[in-house]
CSV table of C-alpha atoms and ligand atoms in Angstrom, one decimal:
chain,number,residue,atom,x,y,z
A,1,MET,CA,38.5,-33.9,-5.3
A,2,ASP,CA,36.9,-32.2,-8.0
A,3,TYR,CA,38.2,-28.6,-7.4
A,4,PHE,CA,41.7,-28.2,-6.3
A,5,PRO,CA,42.1,-25.2,-3.8
A,6,LEU,CA,44.3,-22.4,-4.8
A,7,PHE,CA,45.2,-18.9,-3.6
A,8,HIS,CA,45.5,-16.2,-6.0
A,9,ASP,CA,47.9,-13.1,-5.8
A,10,MET,CA,45.7,-10.4,-6.2
A,11,ARG,CA,48.3,-7.6,-6.2
A,12,ASP,CA,48.1,-5.6,-9.4
A,13,ARG,CA,45.5,-7.5,-10.7
A,14,HIS,CA,41.8,-6.8,-11.9
A,15,CYS,CA,38.6,-8.7,-12.0
A,16,LEU,CA,35.1,-7.9,-13.4
A,17,LEU,CA,31.8,-8.1,-11.6
A,18,VAL,CA,28.6,-7.8,-12.8
A,19,GLY,CA,25.7,-7.2,-10.9
A,20,GLY,CA,23.9,-4.8,-8.5
A,21,GLY,CA,22.2,-6.2,-5.7
A,22,ALA,CA,22.8,-7.5,-2.4
A,23,VAL,CA,24.9,-10.4,-3.4
A,24,ALA,CA,27.2,-8.7,-5.7
A,25,ALA,CA,27.8,-6.1,-2.9
A,26,ARG,CA,28.8,-8.8,-0.4
A,27,LYS,CA,31.0,-9.9,-3.7
A,28,LEU,CA,32.4,-6.6,-3.8
A,29,ARG,CA,33.1,-6.4,0.0
A,30,LEU,CA,34.9,-9.4,0.1
A,31,LEU,CA,36.6,-8.9,-3.1
A,32,LEU,CA,38.0,-5.3,-1.7
A,33,LYS,CA,39.5,-7.2,1.2
A,34,THR,CA,42.5,-8.0,-1.3
A,35,PRO,CA,44.4,-5.4,-3.4
A,36,VAL,CA,42.4,-6.3,-6.5
A,37,ASN,CA,40.8,-3.6,-8.9
A,38,VAL,CA,37.2,-4.2,-9.8
A,39,VAL,CA,35.3,-3.2,-12.7
A,40,LEU,CA,31.9,-3.3,-11.9
A,41,PHE,CA,28.9,-3.4,-14.4
A,42,SER,CA,25.5,-2.2,-12.9
A,43,PRO,CA,22.9,0.0,-13.9
A,44,GLU,CA,21.9,0.5,-10.4
A,45,LEU,CA,23.9,0.5,-7.0
A,46,HIS,CA,22.8,-1.8,-4.0
A,47,ARG,CA,23.3,0.8,-0.8
A,48,GLU,CA,26.2,-1.2,0.4
A,49,THR,CA,27.7,-0.9,-3.2
A,50,GLN,CA,27.5,2.7,-3.2
A,51,GLU,CA,29.2,2.8,0.4
A,52,LEU,CA,32.0,0.5,-0.7
A,53,LEU,CA,32.4,2.8,-3.9
A,54,GLU,CA,32.7,5.9,-2.0
A,55,ALA,CA,35.3,4.4,0.3
A,56,HIS,CA,37.2,2.9,-2.6
A,57,PRO,CA,37.0,5.3,-5.6
A,58,GLU,CA,40.6,4.4,-7.0
A,59,ARG,CA,39.8,0.3,-6.8
A,60,ILE,CA,35.9,0.3,-8.5
A,61,ASP,CA,35.6,1.1,-12.0
A,62,LEU,CA,32.2,1.7,-11.9
A,63,GLN,CA,30.0,1.1,-15.6
A,64,ALA,CA,26.6,2.1,-14.8
A,65,ARG,CA,24.9,0.2,-17.1
A,66,HIS,CA,24.5,-4.0,-18.1
A,67,PHE,CA,27.1,-5.9,-19.3
A,68,ASP,CA,26.7,-6.5,-23.0
A,69,VAL,CA,28.4,-10.0,-24.1
A,70,LEU,CA,28.7,-8.5,-27.8
A,71,LYS,CA,29.7,-5.1,-27.5
A,72,ASP,CA,32.0,-5.1,-23.9
A,73,SER,CA,33.6,-8.7,-24.5
A,74,ALA,CA,37.0,-6.9,-24.7
A,75,ASP,CA,36.2,-5.6,-20.8
A,76,LEU,CA,37.1,-9.5,-20.2
A,77,ASP,CA,40.4,-9.0,-21.3
A,78,GLN,CA,43.6,-9.0,-18.7
A,79,LYS,CA,41.2,-10.0,-15.9
A,80,VAL,CA,42.0,-12.6,-13.7
A,81,PHE,CA,38.6,-14.0,-13.3
A,82,VAL,CA,34.7,-12.6,-13.6
A,83,ILE,CA,31.8,-12.9,-11.1
A,84,ALA,CA,28.4,-12.8,-12.3
A,85,ALA,CA,26.1,-11.8,-9.6
A,86,THR,CA,22.7,-11.1,-11.6
A,87,ASP,CA,19.6,-13.2,-11.4
A,88,ASP,CA,19.2,-12.7,-15.3
A,89,ALA,CA,19.8,-16.6,-16.1
A,90,ALA,CA,20.1,-16.0,-20.0
A,91,PHE,CA,22.7,-13.2,-19.5
A,92,ASN,CA,24.6,-15.8,-16.8
A,93,GLN,CA,24.6,-18.3,-19.4
A,94,SER,CA,26.0,-16.0,-22.3
A,95,LEU,CA,28.3,-14.6,-20.1
A,96,ALA,CA,29.8,-18.1,-18.8
A,97,VAL,CA,30.1,-19.3,-22.4
A,98,LEU,CA,32.1,-16.0,-23.5
A,99,CYS,CA,34.5,-16.6,-20.7
A,100,GLN,CA,34.7,-20.2,-21.5
A,101,LYS,CA,35.9,-19.1,-24.9
A,102,LYS,CA,38.3,-16.5,-23.9
A,103,ASN,CA,39.9,-19.2,-21.4
A,104,ILE,CA,38.5,-16.6,-18.3
A,105,ALA,CA,37.8,-18.4,-15.1
A,106,ILE,CA,33.9,-17.4,-14.1
A,107,ASN,CA,32.0,-17.7,-11.1
A,108,VAL,CA,28.2,-17.7,-11.4
A,109,VAL,CA,26.6,-17.3,-8.1
A,110,ASP,CA,24.1,-20.0,-7.2
A,111,GLN,CA,24.5,-21.4,-10.7
A,112,PRO,CA,27.4,-24.2,-10.0
A,113,GLU,CA,26.7,-25.8,-13.3
A,114,LEU,CA,28.0,-22.3,-15.2
A,115,CYS,CA,31.0,-21.9,-13.3
A,116,THR,CA,34.7,-22.7,-13.8
A,117,ILE,CA,35.8,-21.8,-10.3
A,118,ILE,CA,33.5,-21.7,-7.1
A,119,THR,CA,34.3,-19.5,-3.9
A,120,SER,CA,34.6,-20.5,-0.4
A,121,ALA,CA,33.7,-19.7,3.0
A,122,ILE,CA,36.7,-17.7,4.4
A,123,VAL,CA,38.1,-17.5,7.8
A,124,ASP,CA,40.3,-14.3,7.8
A,125,ARG,CA,43.3,-14.0,10.0
A,126,SER,CA,45.6,-12.7,7.4
A,127,PRO,CA,47.9,-13.5,6.4
A,128,LEU,CA,47.1,-16.7,7.7
A,129,VAL,CA,43.4,-17.3,6.0
A,130,VAL,CA,41.2,-20.9,5.8
A,131,ALA,CA,38.8,-21.4,2.9
A,132,ILE,CA,36.2,-23.9,3.2
A,133,SER,CA,34.4,-25.8,0.3
A,134,THR,CA,32.1,-28.3,0.1
A,135,ALA,CA,32.4,-28.1,-3.7
A,136,GLY,CA,29.4,-26.3,-3.9
A,137,LYS,CA,27.3,-29.4,-2.4
A,138,ALA,CA,26.4,-28.0,0.9
A,139,PRO,CA,27.5,-24.3,1.4
A,140,VAL,CA,25.5,-24.1,5.1
A,141,LEU,CA,27.8,-27.0,6.2
A,142,GLY,CA,30.8,-24.9,5.0
A,143,ARG,CA,29.3,-21.9,6.9
A,144,ARG,CA,29.1,-24.2,10.0
A,145,ILE,CA,32.7,-25.0,9.9
A,146,ARG,CA,34.0,-21.5,9.1
A,147,GLN,CA,32.0,-20.5,12.5
A,148,GLN,CA,33.3,-23.3,14.6
A,149,LEU,CA,36.7,-22.1,13.0
A,150,GLU,CA,35.9,-18.4,13.9
A,151,GLU,CA,35.6,-19.6,17.4
A,152,ARG,CA,38.6,-21.3,17.7
A,153,LEU,CA,41.3,-19.3,15.9
A,154,PRO,CA,42.1,-16.1,18.1
A,155,ALA,CA,41.5,-12.9,16.5
A,156,ASN,CA,45.2,-11.9,16.9
A,157,LEU,CA,46.9,-15.4,15.0
A,158,GLY,CA,47.4,-13.3,11.9
A,159,ARG,CA,49.8,-10.4,13.4
A,160,PHE,CA,51.6,-14.2,15.0
A,161,ALA,CA,52.0,-15.5,11.4
A,162,ASP,CA,53.2,-12.1,9.9
A,163,ILE,CA,55.7,-12.3,12.9
A,164,LEU,CA,56.4,-15.9,12.0
A,165,GLY,CA,56.9,-15.0,8.1
A,166,ASP,CA,59.7,-12.6,9.4
A,167,PHE,CA,61.8,-14.8,11.0
A,168,ARG,CA,61.4,-18.1,8.7
A,169,GLN,CA,64.2,-17.0,7.0
A,170,LYS,CA,66.7,-16.7,9.5
A,171,ILE,CA,65.5,-19.9,11.6
A,172,SER,CA,66.6,-21.9,8.2
A,173,ARG,CA,69.9,-20.2,8.3
A,174,THR,CA,70.6,-20.7,11.8
A,175,ILE,CA,69.0,-24.0,12.7
A,176,HIS,CA,70.4,-26.7,10.0
A,177,ASP,CA,69.5,-29.7,11.3
A,178,GLU,CA,66.1,-30.6,10.1
A,179,LYS,CA,64.8,-32.1,13.3
A,180,GLN,CA,66.0,-29.6,15.5
A,181,ARG,CA,64.5,-27.0,13.4
A,182,LEU,CA,61.0,-28.8,13.5
A,183,ARG,CA,61.2,-28.9,17.4
A,184,PHE,CA,61.8,-25.2,17.0
A,185,TRP,CA,59.0,-24.3,15.2
A,186,GLN,CA,56.8,-26.7,17.5
A,187,TRP,CA,58.3,-24.7,20.7
A,188,LEU,CA,57.2,-21.4,18.5
A,189,LEU,CA,53.8,-22.4,18.3
A,190,ASP,CA,53.1,-24.1,21.7
A,191,GLY,CA,55.3,-21.7,23.6
A,192,PRO,CA,55.7,-17.5,24.9
A,193,ALA,CA,56.2,-16.2,21.3
A,194,HIS,CA,52.8,-17.3,20.5
A,195,GLU,CA,51.0,-16.4,23.6
A,196,ALA,CA,52.8,-12.9,23.7
A,197,ALA,CA,51.5,-12.1,20.3
A,198,LEU,CA,47.9,-12.9,21.0
A,199,LYS,CA,48.5,-10.8,23.9
A,200,ASN,CA,49.3,-8.1,21.4
A,201,GLN,CA,52.7,-7.7,22.6
A,202,LEU,CA,53.9,-8.0,19.0
A,203,ASP,CA,57.7,-6.6,20.3
A,204,ASP,CA,58.0,-8.9,23.4
A,205,SER,CA,57.2,-11.9,20.7
A,206,ARG,CA,59.8,-11.0,18.4
A,207,GLN,CA,62.4,-10.8,21.2
A,208,ILE,CA,61.5,-13.8,22.6
A,209,ILE,CA,62.3,-15.5,19.4
A,210,GLU,CA,65.4,-13.6,19.1
A,211,ARG,CA,66.5,-14.8,22.3
A,212,ALA,CA,65.9,-18.2,21.6
A,213,LEU,CA,67.7,-18.2,18.4
A,214,GLU,CA,71.0,-16.7,20.0
A,215,GLN,CA,71.2,-19.9,21.9
A,216,THR,CA,73.6,-22.1,20.8
A,217,ASP,CA,72.8,-25.3,22.7
A,218,ASN,CA,68.9,-25.3,21.5
A,219,ASN,CA,67.6,-25.8,25.0
A,220,LEU,CA,64.3,-23.9,24.3
A,221,PRO,CA,63.2,-21.8,27.6
A,222,ALA,CA,60.2,-22.9,29.0
A,223,GLU,CA,58.6,-19.8,30.4
A,224,GLY,CA,55.9,-20.2,32.6
A,225,GLU,CA,52.7,-18.0,32.7
A,226,VAL,CA,49.3,-17.5,34.6
A,227,TYR,CA,45.9,-17.1,33.0
A,228,LEU,CA,43.8,-15.2,35.7
A,229,VAL,CA,40.5,-16.1,34.0
A,230,GLY,CA,36.8,-15.2,34.7
A,231,ALA,CA,34.5,-18.4,34.5
A,232,GLY,CA,31.0,-16.7,34.5
A,233,PRO,CA,28.9,-17.5,37.1
A,234,GLY,CA,28.1,-20.8,36.1
A,235,ASP,CA,26.2,-21.4,32.1
A,236,PRO,CA,29.2,-22.5,30.4
A,237,GLU,CA,28.2,-20.4,27.4
A,238,LEU,CA,28.5,-17.6,29.1
A,239,LEU,CA,32.2,-18.1,28.8
A,240,THR,CA,34.5,-15.7,26.5
A,241,LEU,CA,36.4,-17.3,23.5
A,242,LYS,CA,39.2,-16.2,25.3
A,243,ALA,CA,38.7,-18.2,28.5
A,244,LEU,CA,37.9,-21.1,26.7
A,245,ARG,CA,41.2,-21.1,24.8
A,246,LEU,CA,43.5,-20.4,27.7
A,247,MET,CA,41.3,-23.2,29.3
A,248,GLN,CA,42.3,-25.8,26.8
A,249,GLN,CA,45.9,-24.9,26.9
A,250,ALA,CA,46.6,-24.9,30.3
A,251,ASP,CA,48.8,-27.4,31.8
A,252,VAL,CA,47.6,-26.7,35.5
A,253,VAL,CA,44.5,-25.4,36.8
A,254,LEU,CA,43.7,-24.2,40.0
A,255,TYR,CA,40.2,-23.7,40.6
A,256,ASP,CA,37.5,-23.0,43.7
A,257,ARG,CA,34.1,-23.7,44.3
A,258,LEU,CA,32.2,-21.3,42.3
A,259,VAL,CA,33.1,-22.5,39.1
A,260,SER,CA,30.2,-25.2,38.0
A,261,PRO,CA,30.8,-28.6,36.7
A,262,ALA,CA,29.7,-28.0,33.3
A,263,ILE,CA,32.5,-25.4,33.0
A,264,MET,CA,35.3,-27.6,34.7
A,265,GLU,CA,34.3,-30.1,31.8
A,266,LEU,CA,35.8,-27.9,29.2
A,267,LEU,CA,39.3,-28.0,30.9
A,268,ARG,CA,42.1,-29.6,28.7
A,269,ARG,CA,41.5,-33.7,29.7
A,270,ASP,CA,45.4,-33.9,30.4
A,271,ALA,CA,45.6,-30.8,32.8
A,272,ASP,CA,46.2,-31.1,36.4
A,273,ARG,CA,44.0,-30.1,38.8
A,274,ILE,CA,44.2,-28.4,42.0
A,275,TYR,CA,40.9,-27.6,44.3
A,276,VAL,CA,42.0,-24.2,46.3
A,277,GLY,CA,38.2,-23.4,47.2
A,278,LYS,CA,37.3,-21.4,50.1
A,279,ARG,CA,34.2,-22.0,52.3
A,280,ARG,CA,32.6,-19.1,54.7
A,281,SER,CA,35.1,-19.6,57.8
A,282,ASP,CA,36.3,-22.2,56.4
A,283,HIS,CA,39.4,-21.3,54.5
A,284,ALA,CA,40.4,-24.3,52.8
A,285,VAL,CA,43.7,-23.0,51.1
A,286,PRO,CA,45.0,-19.6,53.0
A,287,GLN,CA,45.1,-16.6,50.0
A,288,ASP,CA,49.0,-16.3,50.9
A,289,ASP,CA,49.5,-20.2,49.6
A,290,ILE,CA,47.4,-19.9,46.4
A,291,ASN,CA,49.5,-16.8,45.5
A,292,GLN,CA,52.8,-18.9,46.6
A,293,GLN,CA,51.4,-21.5,44.5
A,294,LEU,CA,50.8,-19.7,41.4
A,295,VAL,CA,54.0,-18.3,41.3
A,296,THR,CA,56.1,-22.0,41.8
A,297,LEU,CA,54.2,-23.6,39.2
A,298,ALA,CA,54.9,-21.1,36.7
A,299,LYS,CA,58.0,-21.0,37.7
A,300,GLU,CA,58.3,-24.4,36.4
A,301,GLY,CA,57.5,-23.3,33.1
A,302,LYS,CA,53.6,-24.5,33.4
A,303,ARG,CA,50.9,-22.7,32.1
A,304,VAL,CA,48.7,-22.1,35.0
A,305,LEU,CA,45.2,-21.4,34.8
A,306,ARG,CA,43.8,-19.6,37.9
A,307,LEU,CA,40.1,-20.0,37.1
A,308,LYS,CA,37.8,-17.8,39.1
A,309,GLY,CA,33.6,-17.7,39.5
A,310,GLY,CA,32.3,-14.6,38.0
A,311,ASP,CA,35.2,-11.9,36.9
A,312,PRO,CA,38.1,-12.4,38.6
A,313,PHE,CA,38.6,-8.6,39.7
A,314,ILE,CA,35.2,-8.5,41.3
A,315,PHE,CA,35.4,-9.6,45.0
A,316,GLY,CA,37.7,-12.4,43.6
A,317,ARG,CA,41.2,-11.3,45.5
A,318,GLY,CA,42.2,-11.5,41.9
A,319,GLY,CA,44.5,-8.2,42.2
A,320,GLU,CA,46.4,-10.0,45.4
A,321,GLU,CA,47.3,-13.1,43.3
A,322,LEU,CA,48.7,-10.7,40.6
A,323,GLU,CA,50.8,-8.7,43.1
A,324,THR,CA,52.5,-11.7,43.8
A,325,LEU,CA,52.9,-12.7,40.4
A,326,ALA,CA,54.3,-9.1,39.5
A,327,GLU,CA,56.9,-8.8,42.5
A,328,SER,CA,57.8,-12.3,41.4
A,329,GLY,CA,58.8,-11.3,37.8
A,330,VAL,CA,56.1,-14.2,36.3
A,331,SER,CA,54.1,-13.0,33.2
A,332,PHE,CA,50.1,-13.2,33.7
A,333,GLN,CA,47.4,-12.1,31.8
A,334,VAL,CA,43.5,-11.4,33.0
A,335,VAL,CA,40.7,-12.4,31.4
A,336,PRO,CA,37.3,-10.7,32.4
A,337,GLY,CA,34.5,-12.6,32.9
A,338,ILE,CA,30.5,-12.2,33.5
A,339,THR,CA,30.1,-11.2,36.9
A,340,ALA,CA,27.3,-12.6,39.1
A,341,ALA,CA,25.5,-9.7,39.3
A,342,SER,CA,25.1,-9.3,35.1
A,343,GLY,CA,24.4,-13.0,35.2
A,344,CYS,CA,22.0,-13.4,37.9
A,345,ALA,CA,20.2,-10.2,36.9
A,346,SER,CA,20.0,-11.2,33.3
A,347,TYR,CA,18.4,-15.1,34.1
A,348,ALA,CA,16.3,-13.5,36.7
A,349,GLY,CA,14.6,-10.7,33.8
A,350,ILE,CA,16.1,-7.9,36.4
A,351,PRO,CA,17.6,-5.1,34.6
A,352,LEU,CA,20.0,-3.5,36.8
A,353,THR,CA,19.3,-0.1,35.7
A,354,HIS,CA,16.3,1.3,34.1
A,355,ARG,CA,15.5,4.9,33.6
A,356,ASP,CA,12.3,5.1,35.8
A,357,TYR,CA,13.5,3.0,38.5
A,358,ALA,CA,17.5,3.2,39.2
A,359,GLN,CA,20.1,5.7,37.5
A,360,SER,CA,23.0,3.7,39.1
A,361,VAL,CA,24.0,0.1,40.3
A,362,ARG,CA,26.4,-0.6,43.3
A,363,PHE,CA,28.0,-4.1,43.8
A,364,ILE,CA,28.5,-4.4,47.6
A,365,THR,CA,30.3,-7.2,49.6
A,366,GLY,CA,27.5,-8.8,52.1
A,367,HIS,CA,30.3,-10.4,53.9
A,368,LEU,CA,30.2,-8.2,57.1
A,369,GLN,CA,33.4,-7.7,59.1
A,370,ASN,CA,33.1,-6.5,62.3
A,371,ASN,CA,29.1,-7.0,62.1
A,372,GLN,CA,28.4,-4.1,59.8
A,373,GLU,CA,30.5,-1.5,60.3
A,374,ASN,CA,32.3,-1.6,56.9
A,375,ILE,CA,28.9,-0.4,55.3
A,376,ARG,CA,28.0,3.1,55.0
A,377,TRP,CA,24.1,2.2,55.1
A,378,ALA,CA,22.9,5.9,54.9
A,379,GLU,CA,24.4,6.1,51.3
A,380,LEU,CA,22.4,3.0,50.0
A,381,ALA,CA,19.0,4.3,51.3
A,382,ALA,CA,18.5,6.2,48.2
A,383,ALA,CA,15.5,5.1,46.3
A,384,ASP,CA,16.6,5.6,42.7
A,385,GLN,CA,19.5,3.0,43.0
A,386,THR,CA,19.9,-0.8,42.3
A,387,LEU,CA,21.7,-2.5,45.3
A,388,VAL,CA,23.6,-5.6,44.8
A,389,PHE,CA,24.9,-7.5,47.6
A,390,TYR,CA,27.5,-10.4,47.0
A,391,MET,CA,28.3,-13.3,49.7
A,392,SER,CA,25.0,-12.2,51.4
A,393,LEU,CA,23.5,-15.0,52.9
A,394,VAL,CA,24.7,-14.9,56.3
A,395,GLY,CA,24.5,-11.6,56.7
A,396,LEU,CA,20.8,-11.3,55.2
A,397,PRO,CA,18.7,-10.3,58.2
A,398,THR,CA,21.3,-7.7,58.9
A,399,ILE,CA,21.5,-6.3,55.6
A,400,CYS,CA,17.7,-6.2,55.6
A,401,LYS,CA,17.3,-4.3,58.8
A,402,ALA,CA,20.2,-2.0,58.4
A,403,LEU,CA,18.6,-0.7,55.2
A,404,VAL,CA,15.0,-0.1,56.5
A,405,ASP,CA,16.8,1.6,59.5
A,406,ALA,CA,18.6,4.0,57.3
A,407,GLY,CA,15.4,5.4,55.6
A,408,ARG,CA,15.0,2.5,52.6
A,409,ASP,CA,11.5,1.6,52.2
A,410,LYS,CA,10.5,-1.5,53.9
A,411,TYR,CA,8.1,-2.8,50.9
A,412,THR,CA,11.1,-1.9,48.4
A,413,ALA,CA,11.2,-5.2,45.9
A,414,ALA,CA,14.6,-7.4,46.5
A,415,ALA,CA,15.0,-10.6,45.1
A,416,LEU,CA,17.5,-13.9,46.1
A,417,VAL,CA,19.0,-15.7,43.2
A,418,GLU,CA,20.4,-18.8,44.1
A,419,LYS,CA,22.9,-20.9,41.5
A,420,GLY,CA,22.0,-17.7,38.7
A,421,THR,CA,22.2,-19.3,35.2
A,422,CYS,CA,22.7,-22.6,36.1
A,423,PRO,CA,20.1,-25.3,35.3
A,424,GLU,CA,19.3,-25.3,39.4
A,425,GLN,CA,18.4,-21.4,39.6
A,426,ARG,CA,15.9,-20.4,42.1
A,427,VAL,CA,14.9,-17.0,42.2
A,428,LEU,CA,12.7,-15.7,45.6
A,429,ILE,CA,11.2,-12.2,44.9
A,430,SER,CA,9.9,-10.4,47.6
A,431,ASP,CA,10.5,-6.9,49.7
A,432,LEU,CA,13.1,-5.8,52.5
A,433,SER,CA,10.4,-6.5,55.4
A,434,ARG,CA,10.0,-10.1,54.3
A,435,LEU,CA,13.0,-11.4,52.5
A,436,SER,CA,15.2,-12.8,55.2
A,437,ASP,CA,12.5,-15.1,56.9
A,438,GLU,CA,11.7,-16.3,53.5
A,439,ALA,CA,14.9,-17.2,52.3
A,440,LYS,CA,15.0,-19.6,55.7
A,441,GLN,CA,11.7,-21.0,54.7
A,442,HIS,CA,12.5,-22.3,51.4
A,443,GLN,CA,15.8,-23.2,52.6
A,444,PHE,CA,18.2,-21.3,50.4
A,445,ARG,CA,21.7,-22.0,49.8
A,446,ALA,CA,24.7,-20.6,48.9
A,447,PRO,CA,25.7,-19.1,46.2
A,448,THR,CA,22.9,-16.8,46.3
A,449,LEU,CA,23.0,-13.0,45.4
A,450,LEU,CA,20.7,-10.4,46.6
A,451,ILE,CA,19.1,-7.6,44.4
A,452,ILE,CA,17.3,-4.6,45.9
A,453,GLY,CA,15.3,-1.5,44.1
A,454,GLY,CA,12.4,-0.8,41.9
A,455,VAL,CA,14.2,-2.9,38.8
A,456,VAL,CA,13.5,-6.2,40.9
A,457,ALA,CA,9.6,-5.9,39.8
A,458,LEU,CA,10.4,-5.8,36.2
A,459,HIS,CA,10.9,-9.5,36.4
A,460,LYS,CA,7.0,-10.0,36.1
A,461,GLN,CA,7.3,-9.1,32.3
A,462,LEU,CA,11.2,-9.6,31.7
A,463,HIS,CA,11.7,-13.1,33.3
A,464,TRP,CA,12.5,-15.7,30.4
A,465,TYR,CA,15.1,-18.3,32.0
A,466,GLU,CA,12.9,-21.3,34.0
A,467,GLY,CA,15.6,-22.5,36.0
A,468,GLU,CA,14.5,-26.1,37.8
A,469,GLY,CA,14.0,-24.0,41.1
A,470,ARG,CA,11.8,-21.6,39.4
A,471,ILE,CA,10.4,-18.2,40.8
A,472,ILE,CA,9.2,-18.3,44.2
A,473,SER,CA,7.5,-14.8,44.3
A,474,THR,CA,5.6,-13.4,47.4
A,475,GLU,CA,5.1,-10.0,45.9
A,476,SER,CA,2.3,-8.0,47.6
B,501,SAH,N1,34.2,-13.0,41.4
B,501,SAH,C1,32.9,-13.7,41.5
B,501,SAH,C2,32.0,-13.0,42.7
B,501,SAH,C3,32.8,-13.9,44.0
B,501,SAH,S1,32.2,-13.6,45.4
B,501,SAH,C4,31.8,-13.0,40.3
B,501,SAH,O1,32.3,-11.6,39.9
B,501,SAH,O2,30.8,-13.0,40.5
B,501,SAH,C5,31.4,-14.8,45.7
B,501,SAH,C6,29.6,-14.5,45.4
B,501,SAH,O3,29.1,-14.1,44.3
B,501,SAH,C7,28.6,-15.3,45.9
B,501,SAH,O4,28.3,-15.4,47.5
B,501,SAH,C8,27.9,-15.0,45.7
B,501,SAH,O5,27.1,-14.0,46.4
B,501,SAH,C9,27.8,-14.7,44.2
B,501,SAH,N2,27.7,-15.5,43.2
B,501,SAH,C10,28.5,-15.8,42.3
B,501,SAH,N3,28.1,-17.1,41.4
B,501,SAH,C11,26.6,-16.6,41.5
B,501,SAH,C12,26.1,-17.6,41.2
B,501,SAH,N4,26.1,-18.4,40.3
B,501,SAH,N5,24.5,-17.4,41.5
B,501,SAH,C13,24.5,-16.3,42.8
B,501,SAH,N6,25.3,-16.0,43.2
B,501,SAH,C14,26.4,-15.9,42.8
């Protein structure tokens, strides 16, 4: 290890930055994340530097000229370090020599041979900061690792670190036995205090820690929780970062048919998996039982993931499941997912709204109870709106006919998307008069999403995703 990583206390310190280009501006932006004061030498100002100067006039001492190694050397005194971000190699060289003479740390951008300190790629969850260095050998690799960490470390982690900092001494005073203290810290990191902080419930997080510290027997409470998480329409890359994090920490997972196998692959390996899927007219597990099961598992202290296709609050019965949890006093959180309408429309090249074709979009259930009485067809006949029917394969002939009967033009474009966003995606493009027959002819199977309106025609120019099932178009 040629370079020893250190974190420098920047409070009440000064540093010197030389350079007026984009690189210097980036360094300045980074420096200003700390409380350091910057003396900046630059005859001209980059736009971003100008903005930073306006935002922090009291922290930047601008010397609007070139740094002169002979005349300005006194400016190096009392500086914690110097950064040279100029493309003048000769100048950089003489500045580096001067710094070495004065024993002041210097970083010269892109000239590692002149540096006595090097900068790192940073993941900032202050006060938690991760610095990554490849000793100047492969900055691109450093940035890649930073990106991976950025995805994995929750945004609120810093707040939790702050809370832990506040309790650190108290924990040491209260729990004397070292092994027991370590167990307590592990419980803090794995348990409900951490999760509450990530949910931004900072007071709750503190209270959980206070209560646990009060327990003399140190029997740490295992508080279960339910995560109601939207898994999106199928493509695993459409998961949110939060969904992925909760998927990787849940002890037990209740999932249904719409969650794609590729997404199930991303669950914690040793998590228990419980299938609670439903098929049309074949309710594998009644909804009440699912609600109850969530409560029971959470009360056993488990972190329970209820994984749903699409978004849990769009035709997902997420609300009902949460009501039971709320009534039973089980804590929960909800993570939205990309709903089938957004996913299928994007992957089929159909914008759901468009200035020329559709001023609004409706998400409608095509699961027709008592035949069709639950839908107000007259409202859906206006031409300037996009209609998206979920659960509509069985009711397809009825839906198309009812819309035409209510006054919608029978040549209105209509698309049926099967297994949208998955590799097997198929898209059938047709119109209201023919779609239902053609869907039968091409043997479309659930899950399918029905999109109706002028926007469908745009797929010709805008489609970009080629599912294995391709696009079947019978447009006239
Ligand atoms: N909560 C889900 C919807 C559940 S209702 C969401 O927000 O997407 C189930 C219906 O969603 C299916 O009948 C189908 O109409 C639609 N659907 C879900 N995933 C789909 C996919 N990958 N392709 C096409 N339709 C899908």
